[in-house]
mmCIF file of C-alpha atoms in Angstrom:
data_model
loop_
_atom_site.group_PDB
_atom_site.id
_atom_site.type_symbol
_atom_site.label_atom_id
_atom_site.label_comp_id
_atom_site.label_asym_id
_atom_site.label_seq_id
_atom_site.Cartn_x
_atom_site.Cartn_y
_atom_site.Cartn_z
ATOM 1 C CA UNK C 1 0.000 0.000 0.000
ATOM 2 C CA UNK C 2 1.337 3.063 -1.346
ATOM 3 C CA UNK C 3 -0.624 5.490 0.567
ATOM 4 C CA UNK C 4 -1.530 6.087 4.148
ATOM 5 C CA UNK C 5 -4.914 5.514 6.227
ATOM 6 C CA UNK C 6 -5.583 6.266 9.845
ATOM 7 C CA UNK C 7 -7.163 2.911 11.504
ATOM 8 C CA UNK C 8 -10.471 5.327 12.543
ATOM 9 C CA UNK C 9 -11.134 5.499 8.589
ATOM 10 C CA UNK C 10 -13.305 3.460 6.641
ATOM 11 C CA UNK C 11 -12.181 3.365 2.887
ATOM 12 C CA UNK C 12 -14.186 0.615 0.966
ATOM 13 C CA UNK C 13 -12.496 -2.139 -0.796
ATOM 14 C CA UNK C 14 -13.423 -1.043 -4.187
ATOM 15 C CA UNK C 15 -12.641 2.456 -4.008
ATOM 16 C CA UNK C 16 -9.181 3.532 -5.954
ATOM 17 C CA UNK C 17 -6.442 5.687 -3.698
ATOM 18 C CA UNK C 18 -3.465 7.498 -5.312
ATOM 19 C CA UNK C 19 0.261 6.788 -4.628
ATOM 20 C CA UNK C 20 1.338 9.541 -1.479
ATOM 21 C CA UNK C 21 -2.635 10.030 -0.634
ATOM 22 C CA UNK C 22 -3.558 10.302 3.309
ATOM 23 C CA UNK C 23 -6.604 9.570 4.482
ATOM 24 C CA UNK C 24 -7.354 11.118 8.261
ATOM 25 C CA UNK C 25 -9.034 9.978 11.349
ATOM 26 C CA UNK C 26 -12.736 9.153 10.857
ATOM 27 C CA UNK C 27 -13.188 9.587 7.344
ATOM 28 C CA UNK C 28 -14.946 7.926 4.733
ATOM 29 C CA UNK C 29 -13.914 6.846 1.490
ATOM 30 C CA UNK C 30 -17.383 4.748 -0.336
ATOM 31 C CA UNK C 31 -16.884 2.213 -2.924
ATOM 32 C CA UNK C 32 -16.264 3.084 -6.726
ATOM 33 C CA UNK C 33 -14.324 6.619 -5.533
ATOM 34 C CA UNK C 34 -11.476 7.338 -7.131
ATOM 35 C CA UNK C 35 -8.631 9.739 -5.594
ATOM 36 C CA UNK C 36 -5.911 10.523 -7.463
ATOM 37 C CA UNK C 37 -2.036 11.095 -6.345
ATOM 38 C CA UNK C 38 -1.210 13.262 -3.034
ATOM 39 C CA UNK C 39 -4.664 13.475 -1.952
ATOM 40 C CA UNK C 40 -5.132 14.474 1.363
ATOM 41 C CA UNK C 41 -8.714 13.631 3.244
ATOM 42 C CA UNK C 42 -9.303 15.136 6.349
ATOM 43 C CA UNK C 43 -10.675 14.112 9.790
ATOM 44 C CA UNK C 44 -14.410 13.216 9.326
ATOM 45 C CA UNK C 45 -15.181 14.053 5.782
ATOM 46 C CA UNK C 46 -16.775 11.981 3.617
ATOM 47 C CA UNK C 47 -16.338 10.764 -0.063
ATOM 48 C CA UNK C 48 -19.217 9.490 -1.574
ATOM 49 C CA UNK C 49 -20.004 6.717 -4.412
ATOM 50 C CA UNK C 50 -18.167 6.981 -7.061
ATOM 51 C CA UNK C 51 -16.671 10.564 -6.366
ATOM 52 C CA UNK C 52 -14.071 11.039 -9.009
ATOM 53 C CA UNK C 53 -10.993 13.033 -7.438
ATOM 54 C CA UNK C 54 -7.908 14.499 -9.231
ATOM 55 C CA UNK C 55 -4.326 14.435 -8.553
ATOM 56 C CA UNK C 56 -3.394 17.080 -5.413
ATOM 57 C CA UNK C 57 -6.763 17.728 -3.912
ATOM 58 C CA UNK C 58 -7.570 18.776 -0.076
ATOM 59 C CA UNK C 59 -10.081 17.583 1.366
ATOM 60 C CA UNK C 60 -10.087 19.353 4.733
ATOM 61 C CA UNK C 61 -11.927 18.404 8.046
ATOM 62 C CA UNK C 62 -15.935 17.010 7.999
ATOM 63 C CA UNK C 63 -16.225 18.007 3.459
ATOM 64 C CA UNK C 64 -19.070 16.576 2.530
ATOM 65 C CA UNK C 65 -18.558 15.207 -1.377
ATOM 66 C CA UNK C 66 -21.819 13.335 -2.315
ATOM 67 C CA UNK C 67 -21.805 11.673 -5.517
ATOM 68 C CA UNK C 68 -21.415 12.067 -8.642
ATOM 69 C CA UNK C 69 -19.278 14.825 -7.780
ATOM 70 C CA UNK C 70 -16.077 15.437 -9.781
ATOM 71 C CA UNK C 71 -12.617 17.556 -8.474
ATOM 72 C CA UNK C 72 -10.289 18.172 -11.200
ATOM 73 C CA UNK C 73 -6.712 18.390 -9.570
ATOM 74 C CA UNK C 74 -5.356 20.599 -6.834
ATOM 75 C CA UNK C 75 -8.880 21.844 -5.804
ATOM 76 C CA UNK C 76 -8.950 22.714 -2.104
ATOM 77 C CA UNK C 77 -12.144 21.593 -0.503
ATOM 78 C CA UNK C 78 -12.549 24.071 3.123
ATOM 79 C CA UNK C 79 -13.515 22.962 6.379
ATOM 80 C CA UNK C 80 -17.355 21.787 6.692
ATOM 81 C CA UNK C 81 -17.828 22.167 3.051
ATOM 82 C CA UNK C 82 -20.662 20.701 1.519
ATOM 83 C CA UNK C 83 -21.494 19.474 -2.158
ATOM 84 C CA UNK C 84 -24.963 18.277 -2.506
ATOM 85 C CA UNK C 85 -26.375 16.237 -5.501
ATOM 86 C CA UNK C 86 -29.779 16.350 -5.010
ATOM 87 C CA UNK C 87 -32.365 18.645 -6.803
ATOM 88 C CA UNK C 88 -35.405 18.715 -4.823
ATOM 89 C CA UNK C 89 -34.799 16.505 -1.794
ATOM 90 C CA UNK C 90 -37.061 14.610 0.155
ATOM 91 C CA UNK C 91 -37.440 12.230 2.828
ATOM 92 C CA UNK C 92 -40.500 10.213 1.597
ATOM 93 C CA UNK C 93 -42.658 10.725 -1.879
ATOM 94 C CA UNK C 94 -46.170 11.975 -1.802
ATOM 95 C CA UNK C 95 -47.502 9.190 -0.462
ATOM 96 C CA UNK C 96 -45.596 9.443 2.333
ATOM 97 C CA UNK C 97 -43.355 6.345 1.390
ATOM 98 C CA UNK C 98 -39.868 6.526 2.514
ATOM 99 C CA UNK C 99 -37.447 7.469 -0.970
ATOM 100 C CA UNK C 100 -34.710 5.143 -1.311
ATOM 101 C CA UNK C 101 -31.751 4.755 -3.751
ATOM 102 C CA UNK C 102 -33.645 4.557 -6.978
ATOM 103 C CA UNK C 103 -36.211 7.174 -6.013
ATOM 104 C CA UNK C 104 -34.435 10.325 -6.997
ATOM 105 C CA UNK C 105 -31.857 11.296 -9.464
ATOM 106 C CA UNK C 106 -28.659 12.410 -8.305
ATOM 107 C CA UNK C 107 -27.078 15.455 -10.060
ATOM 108 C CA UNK C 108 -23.498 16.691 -9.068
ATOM 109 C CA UNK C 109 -21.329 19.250 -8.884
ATOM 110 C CA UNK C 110 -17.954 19.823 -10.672
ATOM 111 C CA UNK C 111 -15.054 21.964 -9.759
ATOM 112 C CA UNK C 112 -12.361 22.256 -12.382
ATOM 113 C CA UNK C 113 -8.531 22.431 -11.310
ATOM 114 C CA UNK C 114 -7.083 24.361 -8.947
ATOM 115 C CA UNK C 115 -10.530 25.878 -7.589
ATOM 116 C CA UNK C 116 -10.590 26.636 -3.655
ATOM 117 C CA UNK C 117 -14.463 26.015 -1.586
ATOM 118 C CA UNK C 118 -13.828 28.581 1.261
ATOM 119 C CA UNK C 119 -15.035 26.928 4.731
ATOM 120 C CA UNK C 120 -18.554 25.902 5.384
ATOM 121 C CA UNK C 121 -19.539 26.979 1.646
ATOM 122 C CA UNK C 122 -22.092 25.263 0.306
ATOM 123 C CA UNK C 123 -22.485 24.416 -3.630
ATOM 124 C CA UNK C 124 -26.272 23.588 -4.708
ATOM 125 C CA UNK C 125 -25.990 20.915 -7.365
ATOM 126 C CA UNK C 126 -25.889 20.974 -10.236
ATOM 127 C CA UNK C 127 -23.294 23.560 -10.950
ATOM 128 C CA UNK C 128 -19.617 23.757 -12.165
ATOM 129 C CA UNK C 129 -17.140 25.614 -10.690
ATOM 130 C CA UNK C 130 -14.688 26.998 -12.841
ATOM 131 C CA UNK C 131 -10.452 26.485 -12.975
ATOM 132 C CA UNK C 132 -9.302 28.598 -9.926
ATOM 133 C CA UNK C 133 -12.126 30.085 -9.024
ATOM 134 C CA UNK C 134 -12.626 31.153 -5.604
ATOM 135 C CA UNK C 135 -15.487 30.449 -3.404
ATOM 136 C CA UNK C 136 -15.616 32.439 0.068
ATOM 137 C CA UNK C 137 -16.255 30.891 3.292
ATOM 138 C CA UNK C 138 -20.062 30.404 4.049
ATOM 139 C CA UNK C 139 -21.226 31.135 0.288
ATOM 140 C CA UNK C 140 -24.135 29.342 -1.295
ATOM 141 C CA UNK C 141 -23.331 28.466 -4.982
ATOM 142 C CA UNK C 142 -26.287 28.111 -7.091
ATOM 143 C CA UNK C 143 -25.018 28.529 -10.190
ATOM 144 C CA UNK C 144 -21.938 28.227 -12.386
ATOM 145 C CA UNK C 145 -18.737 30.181 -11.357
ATOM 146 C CA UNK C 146 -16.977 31.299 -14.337
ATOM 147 C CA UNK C 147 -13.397 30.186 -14.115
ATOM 148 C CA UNK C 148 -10.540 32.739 -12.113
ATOM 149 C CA UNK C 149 -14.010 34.384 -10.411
ATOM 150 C CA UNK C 150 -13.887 35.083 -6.700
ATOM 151 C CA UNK C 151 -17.925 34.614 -5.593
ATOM 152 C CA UNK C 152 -18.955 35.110 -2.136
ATOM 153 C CA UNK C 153 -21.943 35.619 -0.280
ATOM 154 C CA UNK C 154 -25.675 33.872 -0.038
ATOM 155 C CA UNK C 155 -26.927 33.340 -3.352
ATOM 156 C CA UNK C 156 -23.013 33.719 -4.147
ATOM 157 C CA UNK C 157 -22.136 36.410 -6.506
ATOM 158 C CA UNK C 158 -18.914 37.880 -8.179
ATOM 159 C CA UNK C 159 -17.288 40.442 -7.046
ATOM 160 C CA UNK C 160 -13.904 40.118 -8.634
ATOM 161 C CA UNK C 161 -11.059 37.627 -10.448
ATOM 162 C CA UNK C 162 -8.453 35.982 -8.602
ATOM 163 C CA UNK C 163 -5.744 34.504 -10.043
ATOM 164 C CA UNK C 164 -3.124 31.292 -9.688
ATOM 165 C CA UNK C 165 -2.229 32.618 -6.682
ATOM 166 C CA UNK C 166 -5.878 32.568 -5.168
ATOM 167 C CA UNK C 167 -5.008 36.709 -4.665
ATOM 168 C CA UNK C 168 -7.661 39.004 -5.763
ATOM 169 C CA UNK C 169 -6.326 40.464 -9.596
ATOM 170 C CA UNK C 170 -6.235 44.541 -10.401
ATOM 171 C CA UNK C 171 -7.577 45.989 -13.370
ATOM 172 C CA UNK C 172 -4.757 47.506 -14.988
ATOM 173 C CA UNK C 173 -4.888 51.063 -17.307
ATOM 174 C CA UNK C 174 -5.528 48.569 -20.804
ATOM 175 C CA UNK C 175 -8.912 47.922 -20.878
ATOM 176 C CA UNK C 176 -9.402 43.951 -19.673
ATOM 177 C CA UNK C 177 -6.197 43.504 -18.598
ATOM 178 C CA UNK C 178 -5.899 42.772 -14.492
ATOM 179 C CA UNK C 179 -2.765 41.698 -12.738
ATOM 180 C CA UNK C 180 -2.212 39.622 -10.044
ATOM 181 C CA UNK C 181 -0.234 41.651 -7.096
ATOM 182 C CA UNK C 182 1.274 38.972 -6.169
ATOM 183 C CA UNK C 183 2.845 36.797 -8.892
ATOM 184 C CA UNK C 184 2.746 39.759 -11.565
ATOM 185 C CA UNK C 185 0.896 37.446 -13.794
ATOM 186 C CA UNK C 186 -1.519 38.873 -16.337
ATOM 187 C CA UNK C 187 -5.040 37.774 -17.554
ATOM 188 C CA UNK C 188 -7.302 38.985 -20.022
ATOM 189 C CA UNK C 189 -10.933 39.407 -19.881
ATOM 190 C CA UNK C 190 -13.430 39.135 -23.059
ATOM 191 C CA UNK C 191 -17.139 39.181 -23.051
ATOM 192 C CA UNK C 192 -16.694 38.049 -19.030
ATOM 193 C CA UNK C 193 -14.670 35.379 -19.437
ATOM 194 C CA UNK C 194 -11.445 35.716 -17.749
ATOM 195 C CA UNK C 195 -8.090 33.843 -19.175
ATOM 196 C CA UNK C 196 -4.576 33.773 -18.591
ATOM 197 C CA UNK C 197 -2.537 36.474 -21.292
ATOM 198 C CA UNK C 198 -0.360 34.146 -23.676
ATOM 199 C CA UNK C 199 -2.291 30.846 -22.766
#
């Protein structure tokens, strides 16, 4: 075994971990998940069926990933996060008869590479979020975020780009060109679609 996991986990037989992965105290990993390479799960959080997980992703303490969700590599996943995949949940139908497994349709939510969930944000499935886009702490996602956007707030909105770095960009003197402060990095935007200059 190429990877590590804490004896208080529960990772299913059938589910796939990455060479240099950890997997913390308490978690759960369910069967058909995939996690890619240097994967870190935190205490309590939970990895549902078939959850397909890139190469570098955090998933920090009690992150709830219900399936079919997909992380694309080095996404950070905040404390407490949640990603539902359910559109109109219910306990029981309208008879009153509890739902099970093949009583509802599970939709998911995507989050391209490098993308951070803030802590305790929640994202409403389904939506994508974009390549490093930024999600603040305790924002409610429900819809798309466009990719380099920083969203925050309950419904989440944009109120900016962040870049690589995860620091918020500057608009610079040529119109649609912003920096990023820290790395010096420049990125173009068109029609509201941000994109890295020379990519």
């Amino acid at each position: 075994m190429n990877y590590r996991v804490q004896p208080t986990a529960q990772v299913d037989d059938r589910a796939e971990i990455g060479a240099g992965s950890s997997v913390w105290e308490l978690a759960q990993i369910r069967e058909g998940a995939k996690l890619g390479e240097g994967c870190v799960v935190g205490r309590g959080a939970y990895v549902g069926t078939g959850v397909q997980i890139g190469n570098n992703v955090k998933l920090q303490n009690y992150a709830l990933v219900y399936e079919p969700a997909e992380l694309g590599d080095g996404v950070f996943v905040g404390p407490a996060v949640v990603l539902t995949n359910d559109h109109n949940p219910r306990s029981v139908d309208p008879d009153g008869r509890q739902k099970r497994g093949g009583d509802w349709e599970a939709v998911g939510v995507k989050v391209a590479e490098g993308a951070s969930l803030g802590a305790r944000s929640v994202c409403v499935a389904p939506v994508r979020i974009g390549r490093w886009a930024m999600v603040a702490a305790g924002a409610v996602v429900t819809k798309d975020v466009p990719d380099f956007a920083l969203v925050v707030g309950v419904p989440a909105r944009q109120i900016g780009w962040v870049g690589r770095s995860g620091v918020r960009l500057t608009e610079q003197t040529e119109p649609g060109v912003w920096k990023c402060p820290q790395s010096g990095a420049l990125y173009e935007e068109k029609d509201g679609v941000l994109g890295e200059r020379g990519a």
